[in-house]
Amino acid sequence: MAHEHDHDHDYDLETMYTQETWDARYAESERIWSGRPNQRLVDEGAHLSPGRALDVGCGEGADAVWLAGRGWRVTALDVSEVALARVREHAAEAGVDDRVETLRHDLVAGGAAPGRYDLVSVFFFQPPPLLFDDFYRGLAHLVDPGGSLLVVGHHPDDVATGVRQSHGPQLMFTPDQVVGLLDPEAWEVVTEASPKREQALPEGPAIVRDTVVRAVRK
Ligand SMILES: C[S@@+](CC[C@H](N)C(=O)[O-])C[C@H]1O[C@@H](n2cnc3c(N)ncnc32)[C@H](O)[C@@H]1O
């Protein structure tokens, strides 16, 4: 992968997707994320019939635990073993550890994930631009007929509003960048939206915009 470092932005594609980086980040504190499921998952997932789910870049597992609590059998995938240990701990606390398995896999250096699923969810994973198409096409490939691909990311509007200066503007993506990868013969796009929400950022509460795509394989 090309080394891209933009001095206006605090990110480095060489290191930002490695186990070392994320294990160190998670090890800095007992909990990074809120422990609550992402609102977009609750909105989009509440009416889906449970089956097999893959949560990609699952972090500490709040989404995986929420899905398991609704009857899904969840594979929680992340590059960080420190994060996955937390997933197992939180799943056990919630009494759903029999429905959550963890999978340490590097989706950038290690290629496609294994398995077939009724839901592949990807929350706030901003792949390297050069891999963007292969990354989301590869994940779409894992969805069985009738199943959903649910992608939620940071919308590029947040760069213009100054909310996410340090995240790397070229890593943010719009819904049509994901929808454009899906063959319309094979997919029905159910949600293609860019809604706003309030988020507590280190600098204080801010209004941010999400990219939200849910598509069902025909
Ligand atoms: C911004 S966090 C999102 C966590 C969670 N999905 C959420 O919404 O709270 C991105 C996650 O992707 C994981 N990740 C980063 N690089 C990865 C890679 N190469 N392969 C798999 N997971 C990776 C990180 O460890 C981290 O947990």
Short mmCIF file of C-alpha atoms and ligand atoms in Angstrom, two decimals:
data_model
loop_
_atom_site.label_atom_id
_atom_site.label_comp_id
_atom_site.label_asym_id
_atom_site.label_seq_id
_atom_site.Cartn_x
_atom_site.Cartn_y
_atom_site.Cartn_z
CA MET A 1 0.00 0.00 0.00
CA ALA A 2 1.29 3.44 -0.84
CA HIS A 3 2.47 5.51 2.06
CA GLU A 4 0.17 8.51 2.29
CA HIS A 5 0.68 11.00 5.02
CA ASP A 6 -1.03 14.34 4.87
CA HIS A 7 0.51 16.80 7.30
CA ASP A 8 -2.81 18.56 7.84
CA HIS A 9 -4.28 15.34 9.13
CA ASP A 10 -3.20 13.01 11.86
CA TYR A 11 -3.31 9.64 10.14
CA ASP A 12 -0.96 7.25 8.38
CA LEU A 13 -2.28 4.49 6.13
CA GLU A 14 0.79 2.36 6.81
CA THR A 15 -0.05 1.92 10.46
CA MET A 16 -3.72 2.73 10.93
CA TYR A 17 -5.07 -0.75 10.15
CA THR A 18 -2.59 -2.95 12.02
CA GLN A 19 -3.11 -5.14 15.08
CA GLU A 20 -0.24 -3.34 16.83
CA THR A 21 -1.90 0.06 16.43
CA TRP A 22 -5.33 -1.07 17.56
CA ASP A 23 -4.15 -3.30 20.41
CA ALA A 24 -2.20 -0.31 21.73
CA ARG A 25 -5.19 2.02 21.28
CA TYR A 26 -7.55 -0.34 23.13
CA ALA A 27 -4.99 -1.00 25.85
CA GLU A 28 -4.86 2.74 26.64
CA SER A 29 -8.17 2.61 28.51
CA GLU A 30 -10.60 0.07 29.87
CA ARG A 31 -13.27 1.12 27.42
CA ILE A 32 -13.06 3.29 24.29
CA TRP A 33 -16.60 3.13 22.94
CA SER A 34 -19.85 3.79 24.76
CA GLY A 35 -20.95 0.17 25.24
CA ARG A 36 -24.28 1.04 23.58
CA PRO A 37 -25.20 -0.34 20.15
CA ASN A 38 -24.93 2.07 17.23
CA GLN A 39 -28.26 3.85 16.71
CA ARG A 40 -28.19 3.04 12.99
CA LEU A 41 -27.96 -0.66 13.82
CA VAL A 42 -30.96 -0.38 16.11
CA ASP A 43 -32.87 1.53 13.39
CA GLU A 44 -32.00 -0.85 10.56
CA GLY A 45 -31.65 -4.11 12.44
CA ALA A 46 -34.64 -4.12 14.76
CA HIS A 47 -37.02 -5.53 12.17
CA LEU A 48 -34.66 -8.09 10.59
CA SER A 49 -35.24 -11.79 11.31
CA PRO A 50 -32.27 -13.19 13.19
CA GLY A 51 -29.81 -15.48 11.41
CA ARG A 52 -26.01 -15.48 11.05
CA ALA A 53 -24.34 -12.09 11.31
CA LEU A 54 -20.79 -10.89 10.73
CA ASP A 55 -19.90 -7.62 12.48
CA VAL A 56 -16.80 -6.21 10.80
CA GLY A 57 -14.42 -4.08 12.86
CA CYS A 58 -16.60 -4.94 15.85
CA GLY A 59 -14.51 -3.04 18.42
CA GLU A 60 -15.58 -3.84 21.98
CA GLY A 61 -18.68 -5.66 20.81
CA ALA A 62 -21.69 -3.52 21.72
CA ASP A 63 -23.27 -4.17 18.32
CA ALA A 64 -22.45 -7.88 18.39
CA VAL A 65 -23.94 -8.22 21.87
CA TRP A 66 -27.07 -6.31 20.82
CA LEU A 67 -27.54 -8.59 17.79
CA ALA A 68 -26.97 -11.73 19.88
CA GLY A 69 -29.55 -10.48 22.37
CA ARG A 70 -32.04 -10.44 19.52
CA GLY A 71 -31.28 -14.03 18.59
CA TRP A 72 -28.54 -13.61 15.98
CA ARG A 73 -25.50 -15.93 15.94
CA VAL A 74 -22.74 -13.39 15.58
CA THR A 75 -19.18 -13.59 14.33
CA ALA A 76 -17.46 -10.51 15.73
CA LEU A 77 -14.42 -9.73 13.59
CA ASP A 78 -11.62 -7.34 14.46
CA VAL A 79 -7.89 -6.98 13.93
CA SER A 80 -7.37 -6.30 17.65
CA GLU A 81 -7.16 -9.18 20.11
CA VAL A 82 -7.49 -6.69 22.98
CA ALA A 83 -10.85 -5.58 21.55
CA LEU A 84 -11.98 -9.17 20.99
CA ALA A 85 -11.20 -10.12 24.60
CA ARG A 86 -13.61 -7.31 25.58
CA VAL A 87 -16.23 -8.65 23.18
CA ARG A 88 -16.07 -12.05 24.88
CA GLU A 89 -16.24 -10.43 28.31
CA HIS A 90 -19.25 -8.25 27.40
CA ALA A 91 -21.01 -11.16 25.69
CA ALA A 92 -20.58 -13.27 28.84
CA GLU A 93 -21.85 -10.42 31.06
CA ALA A 94 -24.92 -10.12 28.83
CA GLY A 95 -25.47 -13.90 28.89
CA VAL A 96 -25.12 -14.25 25.11
CA ASP A 97 -21.65 -15.76 24.85
CA ASP A 98 -23.13 -18.93 23.34
CA ARG A 99 -24.20 -16.82 20.34
CA VAL A 100 -21.07 -14.68 19.87
CA GLU A 101 -17.81 -15.99 18.45
CA THR A 102 -14.80 -13.78 17.88
CA LEU A 103 -12.56 -13.85 14.84
CA ARG A 104 -9.23 -12.04 14.71
CA HIS A 105 -8.64 -11.16 11.11
CA ASP A 106 -6.85 -8.35 9.30
CA LEU A 107 -9.21 -7.21 6.55
CA VAL A 108 -6.65 -4.88 5.01
CA ALA A 109 -3.47 -7.00 4.93
CA GLY A 110 -5.19 -10.38 5.28
CA GLY A 111 -7.81 -10.25 2.52
CA ALA A 112 -11.42 -11.38 2.53
CA ALA A 113 -13.20 -12.75 5.58
CA PRO A 114 -14.56 -16.32 5.57
CA GLY A 115 -18.18 -17.51 5.81
CA ARG A 116 -21.69 -16.77 4.54
CA TYR A 117 -24.10 -14.58 6.48
CA ASP A 118 -27.64 -13.21 6.63
CA LEU A 119 -26.25 -9.86 7.79
CA VAL A 120 -22.85 -8.31 7.24
CA SER A 121 -22.60 -5.09 9.25
CA VAL A 122 -19.72 -2.62 9.02
CA PHE A 123 -19.79 0.38 11.33
CA PHE A 124 -17.28 3.21 11.00
CA PHE A 125 -14.63 1.30 9.12
CA GLN A 126 -13.02 3.69 6.67
CA PRO A 127 -10.92 1.46 4.38
CA PRO A 128 -7.83 2.77 2.56
CA PRO A 129 -9.05 4.51 -0.62
CA LEU A 130 -7.11 2.18 -2.92
CA LEU A 131 -8.80 -0.84 -1.35
CA PHE A 132 -12.26 0.69 -0.94
CA ASP A 133 -13.96 -1.12 -3.85
CA ASP A 134 -12.43 -4.53 -3.16
CA PHE A 135 -13.09 -4.16 0.55
CA TYR A 136 -16.84 -3.57 0.26
CA ARG A 137 -17.30 -5.89 -2.73
CA GLY A 138 -15.56 -8.63 -0.74
CA LEU A 139 -17.92 -8.12 2.18
CA ALA A 140 -20.98 -8.00 -0.10
CA HIS A 141 -19.86 -11.39 -1.42
CA LEU A 142 -20.40 -12.92 2.02
CA VAL A 143 -24.12 -12.09 2.12
CA ASP A 144 -26.51 -14.94 1.32
CA PRO A 145 -29.69 -14.36 -0.77
CA GLY A 146 -32.28 -12.53 1.32
CA GLY A 147 -29.56 -11.20 3.61
CA SER A 148 -28.43 -7.61 4.21
CA LEU A 149 -25.23 -5.67 3.81
CA LEU A 150 -25.34 -2.76 6.27
CA VAL A 151 -22.61 -0.15 5.93
CA VAL A 152 -22.39 2.94 8.13
CA GLY A 153 -19.49 5.36 7.89
CA HIS A 154 -18.42 8.93 8.42
CA HIS A 155 -19.79 11.21 5.69
CA PRO A 156 -17.37 13.62 3.93
CA ASP A 157 -19.60 16.56 4.93
CA ASP A 158 -18.00 16.30 8.37
CA VAL A 159 -14.73 17.49 6.86
CA ALA A 160 -16.38 20.63 5.50
CA THR A 161 -18.01 21.38 8.84
CA GLY A 162 -14.66 20.87 10.59
CA VAL A 163 -16.02 18.17 12.87
CA ARG A 164 -13.54 15.47 11.88
CA GLN A 165 -10.43 17.30 10.80
CA SER A 166 -8.08 14.56 11.92
CA HIS A 167 -9.84 11.60 10.31
CA GLY A 168 -8.48 11.91 6.79
CA PRO A 169 -10.88 13.48 4.30
CA GLN A 170 -10.24 10.93 1.60
CA LEU A 171 -11.24 8.10 3.93
CA MET A 172 -14.79 9.38 4.32
CA PHE A 173 -17.36 8.15 1.87
CA THR A 174 -20.85 8.85 0.59
CA PRO A 175 -23.69 6.31 0.28
CA ASP A 176 -23.43 6.25 -3.52
CA GLN A 177 -19.80 5.09 -3.32
CA VAL A 178 -21.06 1.89 -1.68
CA VAL A 179 -24.27 1.57 -3.71
CA GLY A 180 -22.24 2.02 -6.92
CA LEU A 181 -20.36 -1.20 -6.15
CA LEU A 182 -23.52 -3.32 -5.97
CA ASP A 183 -24.93 -4.91 -9.11
CA PRO A 184 -28.55 -3.65 -9.33
CA GLU A 185 -29.57 -7.03 -10.78
CA ALA A 186 -28.41 -8.75 -7.61
CA TRP A 187 -29.16 -6.16 -4.91
CA GLU A 188 -32.12 -4.14 -3.70
CA VAL A 189 -30.99 -0.97 -1.97
CA VAL A 190 -33.36 -0.47 0.97
CA THR A 191 -31.61 2.45 2.65
CA GLU A 192 -29.31 5.02 1.06
CA ALA A 193 -29.16 8.00 3.38
CA SER A 194 -26.95 10.64 4.98
CA PRO A 195 -28.68 11.46 8.26
CA LYS A 196 -27.30 13.75 10.96
CA ARG A 197 -27.00 12.93 14.64
CA GLU A 198 -25.52 14.41 17.77
CA GLN A 199 -22.26 12.88 18.96
CA ALA A 200 -20.16 13.53 22.01
CA LEU A 201 -16.67 14.25 20.66
CA PRO A 202 -13.63 14.99 22.86
CA GLU A 203 -14.08 18.70 21.98
CA GLY A 204 -17.72 18.60 23.10
CA PRO A 205 -21.09 17.67 21.57
CA ALA A 206 -21.26 18.04 17.79
CA ILE A 207 -23.65 17.37 14.94
CA VAL A 208 -22.18 14.75 12.63
CA ARG A 209 -23.41 13.14 9.44
CA ASP A 210 -23.40 9.42 8.75
CA THR A 211 -23.35 7.49 5.51
CA VAL A 212 -25.94 4.71 5.80
CA VAL A 213 -26.51 1.97 3.23
CA ARG A 214 -28.54 -1.20 3.64
CA ALA A 215 -28.92 -3.46 0.66
CA VAL A 216 -30.60 -6.85 0.43
CA ARG A 217 -29.24 -9.56 -1.85
CA LYS A 218 -32.02 -10.74 -4.16
C1 LIG B 1 -13.67 3.14 14.46
S1 LIG B 1 -13.61 1.53 15.13
C2 LIG B 1 -15.32 1.03 15.03
C3 LIG B 1 -15.72 0.06 16.09
C4 LIG B 1 -17.18 -0.38 16.07
N1 LIG B 1 -17.59 -0.91 14.78
C5 LIG B 1 -18.09 0.79 16.45
O1 LIG B 1 -18.86 1.25 15.61
O2 LIG B 1 -18.04 1.21 17.61
C6 LIG B 1 -12.81 0.59 13.86
C7 LIG B 1 -12.53 -0.86 14.25
O3 LIG B 1 -11.92 -1.51 13.14
C8 LIG B 1 -10.88 -2.34 13.61
N2 LIG B 1 -9.89 -2.49 12.53
C9 LIG B 1 -8.94 -1.58 12.15
N3 LIG B 1 -8.18 -2.09 11.17
C10 LIG B 1 -8.66 -3.34 10.91
C11 LIG B 1 -8.28 -4.36 10.00
N4 LIG B 1 -7.22 -4.21 9.20
N5 LIG B 1 -9.00 -5.52 9.97
C12 LIG B 1 -10.05 -5.70 10.82
N6 LIG B 1 -10.44 -4.76 11.73
C13 LIG B 1 -9.75 -3.60 11.78
C14 LIG B 1 -10.31 -1.60 14.83
O4 LIG B 1 -9.63 -2.46 15.72
C15 LIG B 1 -11.58 -1.00 15.43
O5 LIG B 1 -12.13 -1.85 16.41
#
